[in-house]
CSV table of C-alpha atoms in Angstrom, one decimal:
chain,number,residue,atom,x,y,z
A,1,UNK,CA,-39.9,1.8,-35.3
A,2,UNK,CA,-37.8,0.8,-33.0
A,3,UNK,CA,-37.4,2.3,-29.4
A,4,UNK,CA,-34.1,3.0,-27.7
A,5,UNK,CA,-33.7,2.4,-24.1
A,6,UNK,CA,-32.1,5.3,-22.7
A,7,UNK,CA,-30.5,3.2,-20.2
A,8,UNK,CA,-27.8,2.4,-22.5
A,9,UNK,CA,-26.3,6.2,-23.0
A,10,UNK,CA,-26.8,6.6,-19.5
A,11,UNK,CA,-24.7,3.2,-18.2
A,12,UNK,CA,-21.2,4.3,-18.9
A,13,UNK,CA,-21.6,7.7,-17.6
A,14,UNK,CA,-23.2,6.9,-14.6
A,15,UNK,CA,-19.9,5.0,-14.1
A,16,UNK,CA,-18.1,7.4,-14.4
A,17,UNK,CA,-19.4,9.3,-12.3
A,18,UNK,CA,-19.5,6.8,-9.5
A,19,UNK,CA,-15.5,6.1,-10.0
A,20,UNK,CA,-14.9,10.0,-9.7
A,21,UNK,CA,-17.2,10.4,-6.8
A,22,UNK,CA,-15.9,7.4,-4.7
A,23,UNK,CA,-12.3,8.7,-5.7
A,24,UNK,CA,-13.4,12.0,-3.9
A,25,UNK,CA,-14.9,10.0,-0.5
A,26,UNK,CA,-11.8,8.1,-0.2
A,27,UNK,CA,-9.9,10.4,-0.4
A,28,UNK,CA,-12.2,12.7,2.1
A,29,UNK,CA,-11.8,9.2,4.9
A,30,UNK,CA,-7.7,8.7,3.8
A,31,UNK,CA,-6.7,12.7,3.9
A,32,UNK,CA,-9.8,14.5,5.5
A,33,UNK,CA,-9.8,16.0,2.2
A,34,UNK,CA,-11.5,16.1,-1.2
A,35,UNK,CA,-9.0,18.3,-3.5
A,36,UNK,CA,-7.2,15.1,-5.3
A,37,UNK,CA,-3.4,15.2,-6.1
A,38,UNK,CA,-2.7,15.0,-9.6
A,39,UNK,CA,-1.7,11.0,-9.4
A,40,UNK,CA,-4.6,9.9,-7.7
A,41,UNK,CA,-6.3,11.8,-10.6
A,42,UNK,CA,-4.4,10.1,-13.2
A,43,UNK,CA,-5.7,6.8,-11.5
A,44,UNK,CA,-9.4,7.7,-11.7
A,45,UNK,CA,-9.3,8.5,-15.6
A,46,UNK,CA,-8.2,5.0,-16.1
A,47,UNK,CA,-9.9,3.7,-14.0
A,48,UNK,CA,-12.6,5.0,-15.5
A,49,UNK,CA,-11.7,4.7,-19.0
A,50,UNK,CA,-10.7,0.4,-18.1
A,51,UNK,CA,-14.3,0.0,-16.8
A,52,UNK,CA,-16.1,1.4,-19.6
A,53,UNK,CA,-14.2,-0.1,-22.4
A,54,UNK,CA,-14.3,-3.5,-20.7
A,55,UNK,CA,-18.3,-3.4,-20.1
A,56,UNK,CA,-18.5,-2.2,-23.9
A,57,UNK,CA,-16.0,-5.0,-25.4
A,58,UNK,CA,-18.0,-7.8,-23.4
A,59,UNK,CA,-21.9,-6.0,-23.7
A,60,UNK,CA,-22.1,-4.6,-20.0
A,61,UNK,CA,-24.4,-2.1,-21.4
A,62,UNK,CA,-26.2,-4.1,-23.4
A,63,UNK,CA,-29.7,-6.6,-23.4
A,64,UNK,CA,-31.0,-4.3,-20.2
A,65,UNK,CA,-34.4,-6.2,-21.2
A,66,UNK,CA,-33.2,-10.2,-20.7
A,67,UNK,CA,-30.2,-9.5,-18.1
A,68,UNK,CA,-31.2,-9.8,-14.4
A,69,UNK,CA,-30.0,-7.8,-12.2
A,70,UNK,CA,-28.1,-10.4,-10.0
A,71,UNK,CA,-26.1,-11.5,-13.3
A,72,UNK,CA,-25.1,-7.8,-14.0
A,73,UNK,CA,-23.8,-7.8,-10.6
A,74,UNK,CA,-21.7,-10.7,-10.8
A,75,UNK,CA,-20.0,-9.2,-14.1
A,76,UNK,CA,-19.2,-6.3,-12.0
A,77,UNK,CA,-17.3,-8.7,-9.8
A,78,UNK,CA,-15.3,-9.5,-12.4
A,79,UNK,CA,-14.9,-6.6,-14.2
A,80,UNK,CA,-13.5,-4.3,-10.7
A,81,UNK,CA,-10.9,-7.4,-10.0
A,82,UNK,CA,-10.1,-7.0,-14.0
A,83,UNK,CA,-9.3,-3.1,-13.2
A,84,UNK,CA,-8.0,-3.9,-10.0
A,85,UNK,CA,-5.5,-6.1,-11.2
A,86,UNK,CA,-4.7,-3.8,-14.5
A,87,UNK,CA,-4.3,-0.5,-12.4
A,88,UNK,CA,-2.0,-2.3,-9.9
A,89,UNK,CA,0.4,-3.6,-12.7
A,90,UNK,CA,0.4,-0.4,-14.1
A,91,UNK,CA,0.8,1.5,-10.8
A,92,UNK,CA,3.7,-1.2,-10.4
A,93,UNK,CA,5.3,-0.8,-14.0
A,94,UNK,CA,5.5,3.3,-13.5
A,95,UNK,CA,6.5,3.4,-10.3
A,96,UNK,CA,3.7,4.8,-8.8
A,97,UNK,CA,3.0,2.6,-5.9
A,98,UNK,CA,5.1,4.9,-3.4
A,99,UNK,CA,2.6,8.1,-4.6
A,100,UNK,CA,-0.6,6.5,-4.4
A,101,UNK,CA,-2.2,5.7,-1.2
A,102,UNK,CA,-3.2,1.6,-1.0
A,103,UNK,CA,-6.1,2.6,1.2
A,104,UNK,CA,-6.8,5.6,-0.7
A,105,UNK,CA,-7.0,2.7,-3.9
A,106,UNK,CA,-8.8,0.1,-2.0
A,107,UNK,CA,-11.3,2.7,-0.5
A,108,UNK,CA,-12.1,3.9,-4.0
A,109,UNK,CA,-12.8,0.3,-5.9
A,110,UNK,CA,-15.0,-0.9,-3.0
A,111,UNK,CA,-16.6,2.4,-2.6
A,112,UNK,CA,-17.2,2.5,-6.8
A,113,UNK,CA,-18.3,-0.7,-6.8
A,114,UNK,CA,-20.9,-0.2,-4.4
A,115,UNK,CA,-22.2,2.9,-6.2
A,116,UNK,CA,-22.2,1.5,-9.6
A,117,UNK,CA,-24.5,-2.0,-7.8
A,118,UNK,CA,-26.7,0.6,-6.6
A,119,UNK,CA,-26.7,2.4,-10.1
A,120,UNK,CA,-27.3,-0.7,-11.9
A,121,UNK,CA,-30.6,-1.2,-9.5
A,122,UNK,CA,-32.0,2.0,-10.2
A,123,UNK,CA,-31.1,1.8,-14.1
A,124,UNK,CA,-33.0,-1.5,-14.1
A,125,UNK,CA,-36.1,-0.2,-12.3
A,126,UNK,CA,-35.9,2.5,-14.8
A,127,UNK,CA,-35.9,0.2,-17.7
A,128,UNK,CA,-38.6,-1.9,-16.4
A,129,UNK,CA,-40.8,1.1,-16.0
A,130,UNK,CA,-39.4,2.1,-19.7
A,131,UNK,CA,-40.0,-0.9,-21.3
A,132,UNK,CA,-43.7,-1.3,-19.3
A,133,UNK,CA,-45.0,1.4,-21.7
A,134,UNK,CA,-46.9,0.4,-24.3
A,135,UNK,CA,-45.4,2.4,-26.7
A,136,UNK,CA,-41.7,1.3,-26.4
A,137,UNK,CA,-42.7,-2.6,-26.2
A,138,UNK,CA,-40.8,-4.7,-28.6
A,139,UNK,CA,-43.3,-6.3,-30.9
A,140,UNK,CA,-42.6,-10.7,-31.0
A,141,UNK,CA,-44.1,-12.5,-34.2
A,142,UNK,CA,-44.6,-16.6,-32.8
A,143,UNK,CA,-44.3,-19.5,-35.0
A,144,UNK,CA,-44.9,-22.9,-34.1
A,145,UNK,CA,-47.9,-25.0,-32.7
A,146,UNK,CA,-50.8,-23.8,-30.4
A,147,UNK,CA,-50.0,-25.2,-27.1
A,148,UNK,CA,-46.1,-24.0,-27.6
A,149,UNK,CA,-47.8,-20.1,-28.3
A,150,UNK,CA,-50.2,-20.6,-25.4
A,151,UNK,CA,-47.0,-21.6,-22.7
A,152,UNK,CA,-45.2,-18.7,-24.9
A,153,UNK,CA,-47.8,-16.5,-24.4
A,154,UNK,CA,-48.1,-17.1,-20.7
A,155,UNK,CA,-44.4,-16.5,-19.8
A,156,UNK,CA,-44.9,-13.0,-21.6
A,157,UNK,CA,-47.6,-12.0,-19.9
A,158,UNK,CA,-46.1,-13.4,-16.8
A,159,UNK,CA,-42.9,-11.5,-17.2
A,160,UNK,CA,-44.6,-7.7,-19.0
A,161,UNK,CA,-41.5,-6.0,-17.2
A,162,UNK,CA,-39.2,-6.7,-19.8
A,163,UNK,CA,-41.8,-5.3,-22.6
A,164,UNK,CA,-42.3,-7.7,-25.0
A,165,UNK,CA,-45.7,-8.1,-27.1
A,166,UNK,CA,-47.1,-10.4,-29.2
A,167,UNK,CA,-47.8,-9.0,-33.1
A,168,UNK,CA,-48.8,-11.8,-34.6
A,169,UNK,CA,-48.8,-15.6,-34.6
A,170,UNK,CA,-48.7,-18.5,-37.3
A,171,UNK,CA,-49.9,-21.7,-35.6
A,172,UNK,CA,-48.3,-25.2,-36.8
A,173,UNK,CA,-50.8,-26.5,-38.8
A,174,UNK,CA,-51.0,-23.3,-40.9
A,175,UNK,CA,-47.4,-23.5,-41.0
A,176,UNK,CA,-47.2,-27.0,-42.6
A,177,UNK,CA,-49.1,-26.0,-45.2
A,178,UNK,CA,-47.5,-26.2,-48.8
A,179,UNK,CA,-47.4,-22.3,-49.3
A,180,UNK,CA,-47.2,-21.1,-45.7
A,181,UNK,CA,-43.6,-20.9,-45.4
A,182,UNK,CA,-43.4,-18.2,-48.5
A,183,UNK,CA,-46.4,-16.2,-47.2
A,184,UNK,CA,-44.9,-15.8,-43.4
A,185,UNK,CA,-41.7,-13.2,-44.5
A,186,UNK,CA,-45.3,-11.1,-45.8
A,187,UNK,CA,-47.4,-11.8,-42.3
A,188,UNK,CA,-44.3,-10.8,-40.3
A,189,UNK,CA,-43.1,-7.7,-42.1
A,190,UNK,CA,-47.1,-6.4,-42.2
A,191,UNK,CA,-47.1,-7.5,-38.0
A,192,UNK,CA,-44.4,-4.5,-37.6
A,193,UNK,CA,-42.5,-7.0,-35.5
A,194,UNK,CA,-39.2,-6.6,-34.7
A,195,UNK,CA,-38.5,-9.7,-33.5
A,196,UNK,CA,-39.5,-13.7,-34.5
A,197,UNK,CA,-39.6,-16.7,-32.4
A,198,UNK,CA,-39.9,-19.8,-33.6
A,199,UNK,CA,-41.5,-21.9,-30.8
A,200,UNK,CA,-40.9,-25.2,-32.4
A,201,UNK,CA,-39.8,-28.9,-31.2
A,202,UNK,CA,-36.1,-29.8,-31.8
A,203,UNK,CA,-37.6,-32.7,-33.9
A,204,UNK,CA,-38.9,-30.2,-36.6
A,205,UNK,CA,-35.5,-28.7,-38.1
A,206,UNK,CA,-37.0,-29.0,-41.6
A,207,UNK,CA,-39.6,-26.6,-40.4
A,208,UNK,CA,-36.9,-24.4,-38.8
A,209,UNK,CA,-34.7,-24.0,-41.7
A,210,UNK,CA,-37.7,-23.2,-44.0
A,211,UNK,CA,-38.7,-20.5,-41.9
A,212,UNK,CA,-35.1,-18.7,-41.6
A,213,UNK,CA,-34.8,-19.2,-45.3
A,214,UNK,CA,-38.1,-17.4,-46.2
A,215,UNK,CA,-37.4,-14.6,-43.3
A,216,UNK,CA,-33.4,-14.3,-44.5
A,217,UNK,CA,-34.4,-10.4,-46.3
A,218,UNK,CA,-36.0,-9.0,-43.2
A,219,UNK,CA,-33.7,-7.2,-40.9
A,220,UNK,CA,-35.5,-8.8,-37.9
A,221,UNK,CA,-34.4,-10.8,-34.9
A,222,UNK,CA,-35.3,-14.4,-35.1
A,223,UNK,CA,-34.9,-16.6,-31.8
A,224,UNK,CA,-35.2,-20.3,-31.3
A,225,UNK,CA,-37.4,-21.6,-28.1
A,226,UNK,CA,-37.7,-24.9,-28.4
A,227,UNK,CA,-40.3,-27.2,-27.2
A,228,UNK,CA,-38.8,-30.0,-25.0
A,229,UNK,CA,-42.1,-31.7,-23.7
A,230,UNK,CA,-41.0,-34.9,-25.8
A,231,UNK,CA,-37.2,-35.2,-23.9
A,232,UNK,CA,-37.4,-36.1,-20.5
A,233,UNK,CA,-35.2,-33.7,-18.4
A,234,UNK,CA,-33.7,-33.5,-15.3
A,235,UNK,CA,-31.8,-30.3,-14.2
A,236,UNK,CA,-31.3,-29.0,-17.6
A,237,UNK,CA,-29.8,-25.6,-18.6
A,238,UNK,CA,-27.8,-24.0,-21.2
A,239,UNK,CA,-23.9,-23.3,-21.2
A,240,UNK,CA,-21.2,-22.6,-23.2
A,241,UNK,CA,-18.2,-25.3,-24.0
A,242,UNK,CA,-15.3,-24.9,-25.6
A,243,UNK,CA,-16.8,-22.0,-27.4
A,244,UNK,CA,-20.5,-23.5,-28.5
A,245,UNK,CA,-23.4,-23.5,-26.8
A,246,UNK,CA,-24.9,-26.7,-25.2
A,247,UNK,CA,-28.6,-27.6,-23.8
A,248,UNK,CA,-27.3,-30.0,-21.6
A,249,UNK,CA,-30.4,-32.7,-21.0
A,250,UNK,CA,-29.5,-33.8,-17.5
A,251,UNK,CA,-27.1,-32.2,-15.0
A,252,UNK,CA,-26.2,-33.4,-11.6
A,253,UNK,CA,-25.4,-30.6,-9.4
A,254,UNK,CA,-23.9,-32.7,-6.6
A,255,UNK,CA,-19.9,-32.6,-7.4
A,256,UNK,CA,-17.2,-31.0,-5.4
A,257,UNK,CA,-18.4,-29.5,-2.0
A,258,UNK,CA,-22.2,-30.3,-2.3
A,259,UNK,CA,-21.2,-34.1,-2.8
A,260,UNK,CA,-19.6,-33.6,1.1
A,261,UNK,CA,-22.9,-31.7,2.1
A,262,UNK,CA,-25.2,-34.1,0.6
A,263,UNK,CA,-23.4,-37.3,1.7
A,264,UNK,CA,-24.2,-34.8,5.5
A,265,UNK,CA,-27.1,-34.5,5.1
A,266,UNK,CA,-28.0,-38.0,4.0
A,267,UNK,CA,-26.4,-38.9,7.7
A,268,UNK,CA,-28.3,-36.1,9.6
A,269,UNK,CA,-31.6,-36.8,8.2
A,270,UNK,CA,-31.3,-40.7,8.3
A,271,UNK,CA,-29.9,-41.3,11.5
A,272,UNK,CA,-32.6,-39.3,12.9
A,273,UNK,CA,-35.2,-41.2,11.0
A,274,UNK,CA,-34.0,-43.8,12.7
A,275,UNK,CA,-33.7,-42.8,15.9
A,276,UNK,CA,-37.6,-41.8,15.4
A,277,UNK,CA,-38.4,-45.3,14.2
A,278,UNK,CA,-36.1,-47.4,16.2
A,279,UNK,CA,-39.2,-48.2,19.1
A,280,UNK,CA,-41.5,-49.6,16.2
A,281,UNK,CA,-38.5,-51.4,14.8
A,282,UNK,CA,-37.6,-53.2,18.3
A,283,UNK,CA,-41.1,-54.1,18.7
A,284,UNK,CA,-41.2,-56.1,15.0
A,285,UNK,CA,-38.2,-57.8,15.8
A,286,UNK,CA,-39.5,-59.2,19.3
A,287,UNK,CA,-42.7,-59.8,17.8
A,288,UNK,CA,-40.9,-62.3,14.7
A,289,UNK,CA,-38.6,-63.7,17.2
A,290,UNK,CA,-41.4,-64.7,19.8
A,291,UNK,CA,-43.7,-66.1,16.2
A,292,UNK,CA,-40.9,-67.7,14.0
A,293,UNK,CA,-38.0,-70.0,14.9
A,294,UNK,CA,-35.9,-68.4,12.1
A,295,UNK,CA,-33.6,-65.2,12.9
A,296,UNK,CA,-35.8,-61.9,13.4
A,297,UNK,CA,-33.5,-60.0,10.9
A,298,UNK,CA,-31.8,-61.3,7.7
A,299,UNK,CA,-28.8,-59.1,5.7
A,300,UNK,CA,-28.0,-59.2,1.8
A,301,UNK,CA,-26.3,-57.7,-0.7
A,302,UNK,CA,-28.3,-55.2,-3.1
A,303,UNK,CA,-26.2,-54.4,-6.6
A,304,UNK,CA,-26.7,-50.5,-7.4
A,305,UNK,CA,-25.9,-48.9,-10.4
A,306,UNK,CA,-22.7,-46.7,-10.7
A,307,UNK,CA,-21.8,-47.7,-7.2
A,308,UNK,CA,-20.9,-50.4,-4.9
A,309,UNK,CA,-23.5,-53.4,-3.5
A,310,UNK,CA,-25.3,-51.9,-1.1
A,311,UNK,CA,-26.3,-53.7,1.9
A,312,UNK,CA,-29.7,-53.8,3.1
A,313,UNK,CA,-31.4,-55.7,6.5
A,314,UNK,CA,-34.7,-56.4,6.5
A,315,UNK,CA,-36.9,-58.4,8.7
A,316,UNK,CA,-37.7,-61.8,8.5
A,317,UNK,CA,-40.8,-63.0,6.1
């Protein structure tokens, strides 16, 4: 049976709370006071309401097992500049902006934002600690071949936090086998799993649509991890384009401002290099001229891909 995570009914009224109580401290530093007028009151409740609709709309409250925490706080930037922007248009629109203190207002998002950070730390310790319990663990069927289930396998145990456990697993070459594919919706469903990941290589989509065919009745989630140990990668990660998802295979992160700090860099580090090797470099070069009749030092021309020739001096053979 599955296990709730408390967490979830206790997000959106924890945020509440923090918007009311940081409403109440600005207005204690703006007016020395903590009895709210009946505007600044008004601006709270949607305040409020704008914050929790938006986190329920876009899953704020939601996947407390496989969100960090640093992700949840960066959609909390967004979110406070979303009902920042809103209540100021509306504060604007009414004619309110003469009756509501603009410290008072700035006092209270910074000071709810901070409270509902430190919320979201404590909610996530709590979850951890929920989901660490053996009893509330979320119970993972794996499909696919031994070595994918062992790296699986590791990465679960490395990460228990989140509370996952393995129920069952159907190695590969069971899996190939003529009836195996009609006899794994029976293995899962007696596991007790609630959840089935299919640990295959992206080169084994016949084996992937079988499974999802034979598993279509169960009301179970069923996640894709593929294997990528046959496609060389560089920099790889997953994001979202033009509304689809995309593995993208190689990624260069030096564009924009880290193109300037790595062409820096490059300069920093080289012309100290050779600053370090210019002694032994002076020495060569007196010791070819004093050896050979032909120049110490000779310059060419070295084509590189994607760029211009590149010059290169070398000494004399």
């Amino acid at each position: 049976m599955r296990s709730l995570n408390p967490v979830r009914r206790l997000a959106p009224l924890i945020d509440v709370m923090a918007i009311v109580l940081a409403g109440i401290l600005a207005n204690g530093i703006r007016f020395q006071t903590t009895q709210l007028e009946s505007v600044n009151a008004l601006v709270l409740i949607v305040m409020a309401l704008a914050v929790v609709l938006i986190n329920l709309s876009g899953g704020g409250y939601s996947k407390w097992r496989s969100t960090r925490l640093r992700s949840r706080i960066y959609r909390l930037l967004w979110v406070w500049a979303a009902v920042f922007a809103a209540v100021s248009i509306l504060m604007f629109l009414l004619k309110l902006s003469d009756e509501v203190s603009r410290q008072w207002l700035v006092f209270t998002f910074m000071l709810s934002f901070c409270l509902v950070a430190a919320s979201r730390a404590l909610l996530m310790m709590l979850t951890m600690y929920h989901n660490g319990s053996i009893r509330n663990r979320r119970k993972v069927f794996l499909v696919g071949p031994e070595e994918n289930l062992l790296d699986v396998a590791r990465s679960l145990r490395r990460h228990q936090e989140q509370g996952y456990a393995i129920a069952g697993v159907c190695r590969g070459r069971v899996l190939r086998a003529e009836k195996a594919p009609r006899n794994l919706a029976r293995r899962v469903e007696k596991s007790g799993a609630h959840e089935v990941w299919i640990c295959l290589s992206v080169s084994e989509g016949e084996h992937v649509k079988a499974i999802m065919y034979n598993l279509r009745h169960l009301p179970l989630e069923i996640r894709f991890i593929p294997h990528f140990a046959d496609i060389p990668l560089l920099n790889h990660r997953v994001s979202h384009i033009a509304g689809t998802h995309a593995i993208d295979l190689s990624v260069s992160p030096i564009a924009g401002s880290a193109l300037w700090v790595k062409r820096l860099e490059d300069i920093v580090i080289g012309g100290l290099i050779l600053l370090l090797i210019a002694p032994v470099c002076a020495a060569c070069a007196i010791a070819v001229k004093f050896s050979s009749p032909a120049r110490c030092c000779s310059s060419n021309c070295v084509p590189v891909p994607m760029a211009k020739t590149f010059r290169s001096t070398s000494f004399a053979r």
